[in-house]
XYZ file of C-alpha atoms in Angstrom:
728
model
C 80.685 175.357 44.793
C 78.519 172.753 46.792
C 80.590 171.406 49.806
C 79.462 168.108 51.216
C 80.765 168.865 54.617
C 77.919 171.148 55.215
C 75.168 169.179 53.855
C 76.489 166.693 55.627
C 76.138 168.895 58.924
C 72.330 170.036 57.815
C 71.405 166.587 57.702
C 73.116 165.828 60.996
C 71.245 168.653 62.754
C 68.023 167.618 61.653
C 68.134 164.201 63.161
C 65.625 162.990 65.644
C 66.179 159.688 67.830
C 64.140 157.186 66.763
C 61.643 155.709 68.762
C 62.686 152.402 70.479
C 60.924 149.183 69.088
C 58.180 147.950 71.073
C 59.179 145.010 73.614
C 58.478 143.345 76.607
C 58.611 145.330 80.305
C 60.542 142.629 81.379
C 63.498 141.515 79.311
C 63.682 138.034 80.750
C 60.779 137.466 78.518
C 62.446 137.892 75.450
C 66.064 136.528 76.693
C 66.932 133.896 74.448
C 64.296 133.604 72.236
C 66.139 132.844 69.262
C 68.386 130.684 70.620
C 68.478 126.940 70.448
C 68.946 126.385 73.951
C 68.723 123.327 76.307
C 65.617 124.455 77.316
C 64.268 124.372 73.437
C 66.240 120.932 73.126
C 64.401 119.350 75.395
C 60.852 120.344 73.657
C 62.119 119.232 70.093
C 64.285 116.737 70.795
C 63.508 112.876 72.392
C 64.992 111.979 75.602
C 67.912 110.094 74.522
C 68.904 112.368 71.670
C 69.035 115.526 74.027
C 70.717 113.424 76.357
C 73.279 112.664 73.278
C 73.797 116.173 72.649
C 74.419 117.330 76.135
C 76.940 114.649 76.555
C 78.854 116.094 73.685
C 78.788 119.732 75.058
C 79.714 118.671 78.552
C 82.404 116.415 77.395
C 83.242 116.817 74.006
C 82.294 113.755 72.597
C 81.240 113.322 68.940
C 77.143 113.078 67.688
C 76.209 109.889 65.588
C 75.083 110.860 62.591
C 71.597 109.205 63.440
C 71.531 111.232 66.218
C 72.548 114.420 64.153
C 69.559 113.829 61.533
C 67.283 113.877 64.798
C 68.933 117.061 66.073
C 68.441 118.734 62.051
C 65.185 117.886 62.259
C 64.271 119.422 65.779
C 66.259 122.246 64.875
C 65.063 122.896 61.702
C 61.172 122.364 63.125
C 62.130 125.309 65.539
C 63.614 127.641 63.413
C 60.791 127.313 60.889
C 58.211 128.002 63.483
C 60.516 131.208 64.047
C 59.791 132.111 60.440
C 63.234 131.018 59.518
C 63.590 129.781 56.013
C 67.314 129.675 55.273
C 69.956 127.805 57.182
C 74.125 128.845 57.643
C 77.446 127.813 59.123
C 78.602 130.692 61.076
C 82.557 130.433 61.431
C 85.192 132.745 62.287
C 88.037 132.659 59.495
C 91.446 134.381 60.056
C 90.300 137.833 59.428
C 88.551 139.368 62.526
C 85.249 138.665 61.580
C 82.556 136.092 60.772
C 81.675 134.409 57.960
C 78.255 132.686 56.188
C 76.750 131.089 53.463
C 73.234 130.879 53.119
C 70.880 128.053 52.119
C 67.536 127.951 51.887
C 65.172 124.902 53.405
C 63.118 124.875 50.812
C 64.092 122.108 48.510
C 62.453 121.547 45.297
C 61.831 118.290 43.734
C 61.425 116.510 39.971
C 57.589 116.924 39.860
C 57.739 120.768 40.508
C 56.628 119.942 44.006
C 58.980 121.864 46.972
C 59.310 120.683 50.560
C 61.709 121.835 53.166
C 64.410 119.759 53.999
C 67.773 120.063 56.626
C 69.679 117.073 57.335
C 72.053 115.655 59.750
C 74.618 115.915 57.213
C 74.455 119.514 56.562
C 73.919 120.356 60.077
C 77.203 118.356 60.998
C 79.358 119.550 57.533
C 79.222 121.951 54.958
C 81.365 122.373 52.188
C 82.019 126.688 51.827
C 84.393 127.673 49.300
C 87.946 128.531 51.110
C 89.823 130.510 48.053
C 89.243 133.757 49.245
C 89.825 133.242 53.077
C 93.288 134.017 54.735
C 94.722 131.001 54.659
C 98.649 131.879 55.114
C 99.785 129.090 52.398
C 97.257 126.591 54.217
C 96.052 125.918 50.739
C 97.254 126.272 47.390
C 95.371 129.160 45.295
C 93.743 126.538 42.980
C 92.334 124.812 45.428
C 89.486 126.223 46.852
C 88.080 123.103 49.509
C 87.546 123.696 53.088
C 84.991 122.642 55.823
C 82.725 124.083 58.352
C 81.604 121.734 61.110
C 78.831 122.017 63.732
C 80.034 123.106 67.269
C 77.452 121.691 69.836
C 78.663 123.660 72.520
C 77.826 127.036 71.391
C 73.907 127.260 70.529
C 72.573 127.493 67.109
C 70.594 131.006 66.851
C 68.085 133.226 64.352
C 68.910 136.201 63.118
C 67.090 138.128 60.514
C 65.190 134.479 59.005
C 67.960 132.589 59.129
C 69.337 129.690 61.023
C 72.843 130.120 62.065
C 74.994 127.495 63.197
C 78.409 128.315 65.048
C 81.138 125.987 63.247
C 84.792 125.665 62.955
C 86.519 125.789 59.780
C 89.430 123.728 58.369
C 91.274 123.179 55.148
C 90.824 120.070 53.407
C 94.131 118.676 54.857
C 92.497 119.351 58.613
C 94.644 122.326 59.342
C 92.543 125.251 61.500
C 91.250 128.182 58.647
C 89.730 129.749 62.009
C 90.093 130.897 65.773
C 86.992 128.537 66.960
C 89.187 125.338 66.424
C 92.088 126.040 68.366
C 90.529 127.934 70.921
C 88.417 124.868 71.623
C 91.654 122.549 71.685
C 92.826 125.273 74.193
C 89.891 125.132 76.444
C 90.309 121.087 76.624
C 94.129 121.730 77.068
C 93.333 123.796 80.247
C 90.404 121.567 81.500
C 92.647 118.676 81.676
C 95.290 120.167 83.650
C 93.350 122.772 85.746
C 91.322 119.262 86.647
C 94.553 117.333 87.858
C 95.514 120.722 90.040
C 92.175 120.878 91.649
C 92.142 117.140 92.448
C 95.211 117.753 95.230
C 92.199 119.968 96.996
C 88.503 118.956 95.944
C 88.012 115.322 94.078
C 84.740 116.486 93.343
C 85.871 118.461 90.619
C 85.546 117.270 86.956
C 85.471 120.131 85.034
C 87.007 123.314 84.695
C 86.182 125.990 82.143
C 87.857 129.058 81.237
C 85.281 132.068 81.971
C 85.636 135.554 79.834
C 83.641 138.479 80.499
C 84.565 141.324 77.659
C 83.690 145.072 77.905
C 83.519 146.411 74.205
C 84.360 149.907 73.784
C 82.966 151.952 70.429
C 82.497 155.382 68.746
C 79.352 157.134 67.262
C 79.345 159.284 64.608
C 76.433 160.486 62.660
C 76.293 158.671 59.247
C 75.606 161.645 57.041
C 79.093 162.970 58.789
C 80.597 159.435 58.110
C 79.560 159.279 54.561
C 81.472 162.611 54.238
C 84.966 161.509 55.349
C 86.200 158.696 52.474
C 89.140 157.534 55.153
C 86.017 156.831 57.992
C 84.414 154.745 55.141
C 87.969 153.262 53.831
C 89.527 152.495 56.807
C 87.606 153.049 60.411
C 90.119 155.772 61.021
C 90.722 159.662 60.335
C 93.850 159.666 58.211
C 93.721 163.219 58.850
C 91.975 166.217 61.466
C 93.355 168.788 63.523
C 92.207 168.137 67.180
C 89.053 170.069 68.223
C 89.770 172.750 71.345
C 87.652 170.666 73.397
C 87.571 167.398 73.413
C 88.095 164.845 76.525
C 90.452 167.234 78.349
C 87.736 168.644 80.802
C 86.737 164.927 81.813
C 83.446 165.546 81.688
C 81.813 162.844 79.284
C 82.976 159.210 81.479
C 79.935 157.944 82.809
C 77.915 160.953 82.068
C 74.633 161.352 81.319
C 73.827 159.244 77.703
C 72.262 161.231 74.957
C 68.789 160.953 74.056
C 69.429 159.499 70.733
C 72.657 157.079 71.803
C 70.107 155.505 74.739
C 67.356 154.482 72.115
C 70.268 153.030 69.524
C 71.753 151.048 72.796
C 67.962 149.635 73.948
C 67.442 148.520 70.463
C 70.682 146.679 70.361
C 70.210 145.263 73.793
C 66.896 144.274 72.629
C 68.560 142.321 69.742
C 71.024 141.133 71.921
C 68.315 139.850 74.703
C 66.296 137.586 72.225
C 70.027 135.984 70.963
C 71.195 135.176 74.151
C 74.036 137.709 75.015
C 73.159 138.704 78.382
C 74.468 142.450 78.053
C 74.286 143.793 81.475
C 76.185 147.861 81.496
C 76.321 150.419 79.107
C 77.931 153.936 79.981
C 79.597 156.850 78.139
C 83.458 156.177 77.883
C 86.299 158.911 78.648
C 86.488 160.348 74.982
C 83.529 162.201 73.195
C 80.820 159.949 71.284
C 82.909 157.080 72.973
C 80.732 154.481 74.730
C 81.120 150.921 76.444
C 78.809 148.028 76.912
C 79.437 144.781 78.859
C 77.921 141.482 79.684
C 77.967 138.914 82.420
C 80.628 136.049 82.192
C 79.897 133.146 80.279
C 82.171 129.820 79.169
C 84.896 131.483 76.559
C 83.760 130.106 73.588
C 80.090 131.209 73.918
C 81.455 134.878 75.155
C 83.769 134.866 71.978
C 80.366 134.184 69.771
C 78.562 136.423 71.440
C 80.809 139.638 71.043
C 81.186 138.720 67.557
C 77.720 138.370 66.765
C 76.784 141.726 69.107
C 79.382 143.465 67.207
C 77.366 142.718 64.131
C 74.060 143.558 65.507
C 75.029 146.968 66.801
C 76.261 147.735 63.377
C 72.333 146.543 62.053
C 70.759 148.350 64.633
C 73.010 151.676 64.210
C 72.315 152.417 60.289
C 68.517 152.438 61.879
C 69.247 155.174 63.540
C 71.371 157.158 60.992
C 74.644 156.463 63.236
C 77.728 154.573 62.190
C 79.579 152.463 64.693
C 83.184 152.532 64.624
C 85.027 149.594 66.323
C 88.487 150.702 65.407
C 90.979 151.239 68.189
C 91.671 154.743 67.345
C 89.449 156.316 64.596
C 90.333 159.758 66.190
C 93.883 161.221 66.711
C 94.700 162.856 70.481
C 91.846 161.002 72.382
C 91.593 157.790 73.889
C 91.257 154.459 71.655
C 88.921 151.713 72.277
C 89.885 148.135 73.587
C 87.859 145.388 74.470
C 89.128 144.479 77.850
C 89.155 140.599 78.327
C 88.223 139.873 82.055
C 89.424 136.200 82.576
C 89.249 133.388 84.831
C 88.530 129.762 85.641
C 85.300 127.969 87.290
C 84.763 124.417 87.895
C 81.345 122.467 87.577
C 80.666 122.370 91.291
C 80.349 126.085 90.998
C 84.229 127.351 92.450
C 85.597 130.588 90.539
C 89.366 129.104 90.847
C 90.554 132.729 91.210
C 88.172 133.907 93.829
C 90.052 133.815 97.592
C 87.589 131.471 99.858
C 87.175 130.978 103.674
C 89.403 128.647 104.886
C 93.084 128.182 104.225
C 92.644 125.150 102.396
C 90.592 126.946 99.659
C 92.957 130.006 99.675
C 95.723 127.707 98.925
C 94.148 125.721 95.918
C 93.424 129.894 94.835
C 96.993 130.499 95.434
C 98.266 127.662 93.223
C 95.713 129.073 90.374
C 97.068 132.684 90.983
C 100.519 131.944 90.737
C 100.342 129.674 87.973
C 98.925 132.380 86.020
C 101.219 134.560 87.050
C 103.913 132.127 85.926
C 101.928 132.107 82.678
C 102.282 135.758 82.172
C 106.145 135.707 82.857
C 106.885 132.569 80.843
C 104.725 133.569 77.938
C 103.951 137.432 78.517
C 105.341 138.535 75.244
C 103.476 135.995 73.309
C 100.325 137.164 75.391
C 101.160 140.379 73.906
C 101.901 139.669 70.303
C 98.370 137.622 70.321
C 96.420 141.089 70.505
C 99.247 143.182 67.948
C 97.761 144.143 64.614
C 97.961 147.020 62.736
C 94.412 148.959 64.082
C 95.602 147.937 67.672
C 99.233 149.481 67.197
C 97.817 152.948 67.080
C 96.954 152.549 70.894
C 99.222 150.247 72.526
C 102.217 152.373 74.015
C 100.552 155.652 74.470
C 99.340 156.995 77.406
C 96.268 155.122 77.717
C 95.432 151.485 78.779
C 97.308 149.381 77.929
C 101.576 150.066 77.924
C 103.467 147.590 75.310
C 104.841 145.568 78.105
C 103.558 142.968 79.695
C 103.669 143.344 83.360
C 100.761 142.133 86.274
C 99.173 143.993 88.808
C 98.204 142.212 91.869
C 97.839 145.385 94.617
C 100.497 145.992 97.104
C 99.076 143.875 100.069
C 98.485 140.659 97.881
C 101.998 141.584 96.513
C 103.430 141.810 100.004
C 101.799 138.696 101.262
C 103.539 136.919 98.072
C 106.959 138.093 99.518
C 106.130 137.137 102.496
C 105.025 133.538 101.452
C 108.791 133.772 99.512
C 110.496 134.602 102.604
C 108.855 131.977 104.808
C 108.313 129.043 103.060
C 111.754 126.800 102.372
C 112.751 123.595 100.657
C 113.380 122.424 104.585
C 110.309 120.703 106.267
C 108.115 123.023 108.037
C 107.464 122.827 111.704
C 103.443 122.509 112.590
C 104.013 125.824 114.123
C 105.290 127.320 110.929
C 102.575 125.220 109.166
C 99.889 127.091 111.477
C 100.903 130.702 111.070
C 101.382 130.231 107.324
C 97.818 128.779 106.729
C 96.452 131.348 109.195
C 98.283 134.121 106.870
C 96.515 132.293 103.861
C 93.421 132.267 105.564
C 93.468 135.949 105.868
C 93.268 136.829 101.952
C 89.286 137.345 100.966
C 89.769 140.495 103.575
C 92.893 141.512 102.254
C 91.621 141.561 98.925
C 88.283 143.156 99.883
C 90.209 146.147 101.618
C 93.202 146.615 99.837
C 93.374 145.207 96.260
C 92.563 148.660 93.935
C 92.644 148.801 89.842
C 96.047 150.054 88.045
C 94.978 151.026 85.100
C 98.580 151.046 82.867
C 99.056 147.639 83.655
C 97.924 145.333 80.954
C 97.014 142.401 83.063
C 95.949 143.512 86.448
C 94.281 140.913 88.864
C 91.010 142.229 90.243
C 90.046 140.678 92.959
C 88.478 137.153 91.367
C 89.833 137.049 87.747
C 92.671 139.086 85.487
C 91.844 141.954 83.408
C 93.330 141.570 80.218
C 93.076 145.379 78.443
C 95.542 144.890 75.526
C 92.585 143.535 73.268
C 91.560 145.905 70.678
C 88.020 146.869 70.255
C 88.039 145.311 66.783
C 89.853 142.036 67.521
C 88.430 138.749 67.821
C 89.209 137.928 71.102
C 89.733 134.124 70.448
C 93.599 134.614 70.154
C 94.454 136.068 73.601
C 92.300 133.316 74.904
C 93.790 130.769 72.798
C 97.249 131.750 74.231
C 96.365 132.829 77.929
C 94.841 128.830 78.105
C 97.398 126.996 76.471
C 99.945 129.150 78.670
C 98.261 128.641 82.053
C 97.547 124.647 81.174
C 101.347 124.319 80.856
C 102.004 126.058 84.321
C 99.418 123.972 85.956
C 100.945 121.128 84.156
C 104.142 122.043 85.416
C 102.743 122.319 88.804
C 101.191 119.078 89.308
C 104.340 117.569 88.012
C 106.364 119.663 90.692
C 104.169 118.162 93.661
C 103.915 114.644 92.643
C 107.659 114.872 92.807
C 107.924 116.203 96.067
C 105.391 113.752 97.220
C 107.812 110.477 96.159
C 110.559 112.153 98.004
C 108.281 111.556 101.074
C 107.112 115.494 101.429
C 103.709 115.770 102.823
C 101.225 116.696 100.098
C 100.244 119.892 101.719
C 103.760 121.154 102.475
C 104.982 120.069 98.784
C 101.929 122.615 97.524
C 103.157 125.627 99.621
C 107.021 124.615 98.153
C 105.838 124.585 94.671
C 103.939 127.590 95.466
C 106.797 129.706 96.718
C 109.037 128.168 93.665
C 106.533 129.923 91.340
C 106.138 132.820 93.386
C 109.985 133.425 92.666
C 109.485 132.617 88.820
C 107.260 134.985 88.016
C 108.324 138.086 90.379
C 110.163 139.763 87.313
C 106.598 140.091 85.830
C 104.809 141.798 88.931
C 104.862 145.558 88.889
C 102.631 148.067 91.270
C 103.631 151.243 89.667
C 103.220 153.121 86.943
C 103.151 151.084 83.561
C 103.692 154.693 81.380
C 106.575 155.678 83.040
C 110.470 155.846 81.446
C 111.466 154.218 85.021
C 109.448 151.310 83.967
C 110.712 150.757 80.617
C 114.099 150.666 81.945
C 113.161 148.835 84.445
C 111.616 145.789 82.070
C 114.552 145.807 79.959
C 116.691 144.874 83.235
C 113.918 142.160 83.653
C 114.146 140.842 80.315
C 110.525 141.895 79.520
C 110.450 142.649 76.029
C 108.081 145.572 74.555
C 105.071 144.976 71.645
C 105.445 148.655 70.324
C 106.836 147.361 66.795
C 103.859 145.210 65.486
C 105.664 143.321 62.789
C 108.458 142.666 65.270
C 105.539 141.154 67.820
C 104.752 138.707 64.916
C 107.619 136.573 65.024
C 106.723 135.511 68.979
C 104.309 133.102 67.422
C 107.362 131.407 65.701
C 110.061 131.171 68.691
C 110.754 127.869 69.520
C 108.876 128.103 73.368
C 105.573 129.373 71.379
C 105.870 126.384 68.883
C 106.516 123.816 71.835
C 103.747 125.207 73.872
C 101.003 124.792 71.433
C 102.552 121.660 69.833
C 102.586 119.862 73.197
C 99.038 121.035 73.723
C 98.079 120.121 70.282
C 96.369 123.504 69.710
C 98.083 124.852 66.897
C 101.086 122.839 64.912
C 103.920 124.603 63.080
C 102.422 124.906 60.128
C 99.504 126.586 61.791
C 101.555 128.906 63.538
C 103.584 129.921 60.358
C 100.458 130.349 58.303
C 99.135 132.560 61.498
C 102.728 134.727 61.266
C 102.202 135.579 57.410
C 98.677 136.354 57.645
C 99.523 138.743 60.448
C 102.277 140.519 58.656
C 99.956 139.941 55.171
C 96.648 141.767 57.055
C 98.848 144.355 58.720
C 100.587 145.538 55.018
C 97.219 145.426 53.044
C 95.617 147.655 55.943
C 98.559 150.187 55.594
C 98.409 149.736 52.002
C 94.795 151.053 51.937
C 94.898 153.813 54.591
C 98.338 155.363 51.991
C 95.958 155.088 49.076
C 93.177 157.105 50.768
C 95.630 159.318 52.148
C 97.037 159.989 49.170
C 94.031 160.348 47.150
C 92.184 162.710 49.777
C 95.257 164.597 49.973
C 95.266 164.864 45.711
C 90.860 165.738 45.662
C 90.198 167.332 48.081
C 92.920 168.698 50.351
C 94.975 170.386 47.699
C 92.580 171.700 45.564
C 90.886 173.353 48.649
C 94.122 174.832 49.272
C 94.770 175.958 45.763
C 91.282 177.538 45.755
C 92.200 179.536 49.171
C 95.401 180.403 47.847
C 93.174 182.349 44.719
C 91.096 183.830 47.348
C 94.283 185.391 49.002
C 95.669 186.091 45.547
C 92.740 187.905 44.612
C 92.573 190.145 47.632
C 96.262 190.967 47.585
C 95.705 191.652 44.101
C 92.885 194.333 45.025
C 94.878 195.721 48.027
C 97.818 196.379 45.356
C 95.481 198.246 42.783
C 94.119 200.418 46.005
C 97.270 201.021 47.877
C 100.026 200.091 45.338
C 102.615 201.892 47.137
C 101.796 200.276 51.039
C 101.162 196.594 49.507
C 103.715 195.317 51.791
C 102.873 196.718 54.868
C 99.220 195.665 54.159
C 98.982 192.418 52.884
C 101.511 191.438 55.112
C 99.726 188.885 56.300
C 97.861 187.543 53.552
C 101.598 186.970 52.199
C 102.539 185.103 54.359
C 99.843 182.898 54.787
C 100.153 182.364 50.834
C 103.722 181.277 51.654
C 102.708 178.740 53.822
C 99.791 177.419 52.408
C 102.402 177.180 49.368
C 105.009 175.406 51.755
C 102.288 172.839 53.114
C 101.034 172.086 49.482
C 104.365 171.230 48.173
C 105.738 169.398 51.724
C 102.314 167.299 50.972
C 102.792 166.879 47.091
C 106.451 165.789 47.998
C 105.301 163.449 51.080
C 103.036 161.538 48.810
C 105.508 161.027 45.830
C 107.681 159.234 48.453
C 105.242 157.498 50.010
C 103.596 155.950 47.023
C 106.794 155.258 45.282
C 108.062 153.567 48.703
C 105.193 151.184 48.437
C 105.868 150.549 44.795
C 109.579 149.559 45.623
C 108.003 147.542 48.612
C 105.513 145.481 46.656
C 108.049 144.046 44.506
C 109.574 142.048 47.846
C 108.156 138.756 47.650
C 109.015 138.196 51.117
C 105.783 139.619 52.938
C 107.073 139.545 56.992
C 110.042 142.122 54.993
C 107.714 144.057 53.109
C 105.012 144.474 56.218
C 108.502 145.843 58.021
C 109.011 148.007 55.326
C 105.177 149.296 55.689
C 105.387 150.058 59.172
C 108.378 151.866 59.044
C 108.667 154.032 55.942
C 104.916 154.195 54.981
C 103.637 155.196 58.074
C 106.470 157.583 58.603
C 105.582 159.282 55.319
C 101.793 159.250 56.019
C 102.531 160.876 59.391
C 104.110 163.303 57.868
C 101.293 164.526 55.063
C 99.146 164.502 58.106
C 101.102 166.983 59.559
C 100.876 169.433 57.336
C 97.392 168.485 56.416
C 96.145 168.978 59.800
C 98.226 172.898 59.738
C 96.172 173.564 56.447
C 93.093 172.563 58.116
C 93.505 176.073 60.921
C 94.769 178.358 57.762
C 91.930 177.883 55.248
C 88.332 179.462 55.228
C 86.373 177.092 57.128
C 83.554 177.850 54.695
C 85.988 176.054 51.844
C 87.284 172.970 54.336
C 85.697 169.742 52.319
C 85.955 167.220 55.269
C 83.677 167.169 58.823
C 86.243 167.770 61.529
C 87.012 166.543 64.522
C 84.455 169.066 66.797
C 81.607 168.697 64.103
C 82.523 164.705 64.507
C 82.756 164.593 68.211
C 79.960 166.622 69.069
C 77.353 165.502 71.042
C 75.211 162.970 69.175
């Protein structure tokens, strides 16, 4: 009988690296070629129109429709010169993906003639059908209207002959149906709050924007092997498969030599990224076999998010040219490291300061400490919400295991900086400081750069670690849109900065000098956020117990984590800064639960199908082989059957036992699904899927993986881990 697995292996072994496309030797020559950058705007727009667009980008001002018409004309001419024939609003619905509807520039008239047309109205706003996007009850099923609107702060780009215009996406009644809208609002909130605090130190600062440097991890598998695995095709992960004898235990893959075929793929997608203005800087092997990582330079958060989603799409397309498949699932293979998307977050000013980078003077370092402790307090006050922002069905396979990160929020600062915070707490009090005390404290604060340079290490078990000039949030999943953690982090820090500024103002009103008031509020924030600081092993049982004593909640239970969106503190936070209203938060809670249960439902269906149509028939086929062998032994040695065929008989019994267990678990799983599906309460249904359906899937997998080690290798129908994770 034909075995698709061996056909796939033969195809894989016949692969040769695809030649890398001819490109400019200097990557700077192609960087941003397919992006409508400010430099391109200067060429294609009048000076006044260009200045209006820059004003809109820098200050969030509306662009007048007459200006939009001129921008649209310039953008159309630029795009058509580069071969574009269509345009689309490119937006981010609430499904961790992107959406686009292409329309042609070509516009026939009644005389049978045609011309290319693109107006300011088409640039500024379009009306895509919103009926099939996740809405969480924000629209009725019979109401399809939704609006996409141009986001001038993220530049348009061309990909595959289509002009793509980054846009927001809102409902007919104005609620956000996307990630970008609340992200932009959170950035505006952070900007205002951060500028107010900066004004305490530097009157020249008029704008602050959050920055993001993401690190994208991913797996690669051969296309033929991928196509022979229904679970990979349908869910992005393997629902069954025994661990390979050798995987990552020798630690020989991490930062090893990049395989030739993989490097060819990397070079191609990097060149495509450069043309789109994505500043990809780093590439390397990751911990697990066939796992890799790429990372760009830091960018303003909104653009960084757009670039991450765009690069993921580019990588998928380029991979097919190399007969590869990219797996962005957080845990495609059991027993080895999963993939994350580390989000390195900081704040920058319009005069070039990184607000989380220490300076060389006491004044600059007091400013650094102000922003640093506000971020610590944000993690302390809203840590569970920050962790909930990355909770998902796919990421739940990764959280809480012995890989980054744990499911409990904590912040690593480094032992020396931690001691300094303790020292500030002990030495500054509410009494008036003497000149000597002020001098001594400021001298110590002035040593911060040297302290960090020499003593700040990285704690890979911390989900939120300070790494010298930024915070690294390690919990984000590799397939996730990193907007949501950025939305929460921006808004939470905006709240703490607002509280910081108000507290300083209150002390000053009481007659406390400004610099002394700042130091006292820094001390208050250090005390208030002390519970979130942890320098030890985030995986240890001791930390779990300690975290509970500190009142820190775990995000290990995904459906419970979703409830953080609806906590009064969360609702009040988002409403205060007009980032998300209560209706929008309820919608996201509903969508999170519905997406979770749908993904588990799909996995459950695929697992049952593979068990019934791949695994059990193979097991029965091998049973028949054993039965025939036992019959043959009995015919030749009838009196010695029990002794000579003992192993075959035991193996036969073992296979029958596993098959019966698989059938039983599958039947219960299907019945459990049917029962849960009758429950109209989506969060309760999701909770049942997490608790009961997943348990039966795990039970099935245990028996299937056992069969894989028993049944004749030539009969096993699915590519095994040792093959999927073989060097490409």
